[in-house]
Amino acid sequence: MSLLQAGFLSDKDMQELNVIARRDPKKLSSILQTSFSTAPCPFDLALKMLRGAQNKKKPRSLCDYIVEALKKWTHENPHHDVPMSVKRQIVPIVCDFIKANSQALVFLFQVDKPNLTLVEEHIYRFNQAKDYTKMIFLIATLNLQCPAYTDQLVIPMLVQGENFLAEKYMQGSIGAQRRILPLIDTWLNAFPIEQFRNVSGAFIKHKSLRKLLSRWQEMFPLTDIDLPNLRRLKAVGQIRFFLQRYYRETSMSARALEDLVHKYINNERDIVQSVCKMVHGEFCDQHRARKLQQRYNRRHRGDTDSSVEVWSDSEDDLDAEYYLPLKVDFNRVLMVDSAEKLSACEQDLHNMEGFASSEEHKLIGFDAEWSNEELSLIQLAVFNKVFLVDVYTFRQMGQTNELAAFVGRLFKSKRLLKLAFGVGNDLMLLRREFKASMPDQPTNLLDVMKLRNANPRYQLLPEGNRQEPVDHCGKKLTGLSRMVFQTLGKPLDKREQISDWERRPLHLKQAIYAATDAYCLLQVYEELDKRLTESGAETKNKSLFSISCEAPTADGKKQKKAQQTTTEASTSSSKHEPISVRDFRVMCDVMLGDLCMTLRNLGMDATERGANTTIEECAEVAKVEGRHILTCGAPYDAFCKVYPREMCTKLKQDDKRNDQALQVVKKYEIQITDEDVFSRCQLCNRDKFLILKGQDMERVHRRKLALESQEQSEPCNEILETVTEGGEGKSADVTSHLRMNDLVIVRSSTDDDRPTEVALKLDSLLPPKDRLFFCCSACGKIYWKGGHLCEISQSFANVLVKSK
């Protein structure tokens, strides 16, 4: 260490310093302080130490002590200069350390002084070398975000998929946020592909852009920025969800659909056109698509009578008698929308007249309705009336303080027994809405949902009522509606659950639904309490509240464990011969659509059961094609009755699709090589591709631009044939070729019922020139070796076998 004090550093000294850093930090600090004090140039010595330090990315390593000692030296010697030669050497390695040390070194070595010439030189050098991490670190650390860097460096980096680094760049600059967010919004409408023609490896996916912009909009809430294309796409997506609930699931009323569709359209013509196309094409309702168009055509012309009802004219209450009616008279459903009414409501709720004992509890049915995760309505039911507390109106009037105090007293009351169903999410949002007054643990709150799993000896839900209940349309009942059916004999009408809860006044069906949702809890409690009383002496001194707090019994735990052991034993005993993934065929049940695509990504021949196909029809098709059936939940037993049990596999529905795929691979000992990955099209399941080289794909894009231009493009008689060698394990479809005139894949073979001509799906894609492109000859989707392949390979690294 004698040479170290003179400013010299040998390899042996470096090894000793790394050892002392682990064993004796105090001794190390003393050595470093003495060395910096005696060295001719402490910064040159520190640079050499940093280069030879071990575990640079770990805390409390040698680097930490070097930085601390250098900080102390600079504090004691404020007037010092760092040689430019040392600055040039520290900048390239400054990101090799943990973030805190890297930022400290930038300022300790004064890389931004006397000017930014050195920093700018390295920023552009890092950009040329595609070392974007170091480039963004320098810019963000020194707060150098500017329009020039945004346009020249960050936006080209963004189209190459470096979203995380672009996000770090924007975090320190409102100006960059105002520039980048509206720009991406324009890309959602039309991506300027020609502008980034010279950016190597750049590509844009419309769906990924939308998700990215949505996340950044929440992360950088700039109120003065309008993102019209994102707003339109979000509105159309939300309306599609409503239409799905109305047309396909029949779980939404026509009145609720009408309100929400018009609310999200917000009189915007582009949204109107998109929704009309959706209703006409996707949901096959030409009549209402026409009425919707007529309504907004009249409105845009300024007609006074433009209130054409599109869906509300349909009768959707013909089966109202099937559902549980509101037991209390509707005149006793009271809207609480002022401070005076709130005070009267509270007096009524806390009125304990008729309760002789101080230990008796007054039952309160509680529920809440939300709109976009904002509380809109609180329902509170007692046996003779229901209060609808209008939170939305209180918020609009700025009187939430009185409401917060009211809610706090309600949930702290020991005399009021609050009944709710699945209240966990409601409590979380209530605490967010009323932070100061809402208690962490509400007093006397009974979650009726917990009583579904009560010990059978209490006979709350007899075995006869535990069968899968369905409504009059054959649809499975769930949640509170299911429990109401099991106790009261009729389900709840939940078609108003998804509706515009910010609408004022509420329409009649909304008010009835809201009141019934809270009042039925009182009825369910009464019925279950009656059953508990009638169940016998074993339940003496038991209450529903105490039963809901009980943990699962030891017998139940043992029984569950025994069932699990039996299942594992049966699974382990059924051994299979190893089989190639390309020789294994499966059919996925309707709820496993995502799993089906994942299995295709691994190279497996996977089809999906049709939504309208019965179990018997599905089993017949699987038998003809020799497929194993993958399902989950109740359908498994039904499949086993009509198909060999050893050919059926039951998966956990809550598991992620990658975990489900691993279960299938391990159970049947399926062998997958790296060449099998993406050997099938994930959309249509075909395993043959038209393979094109990078330079050919570039010509295809030039042809696409010509076809999309306003001017009439010249005819092109060129034909591109498939590459037959070096296909990275993919099967070339030698019977297909690409017709350049209209960019259509033509197949001469008819080995299946797929069309022989299909348009190439190019989207907004800038292809890398150094790789092959695999175009599905049945659906036109394009694949290439990129990030998605790496992600799949990493996820299934434990089961992938290297190809020979």
Coordinates of C-alpha atoms in Angstrom, one line a residue, residues 147 167 179 612:
P147 CA -36.6 19.9 -27.9
E167 CA -40.2 7.2 -19.9
R179 CA -44.1 17.0 -27.0
N612 CA -72.0 -22.4 -29.6

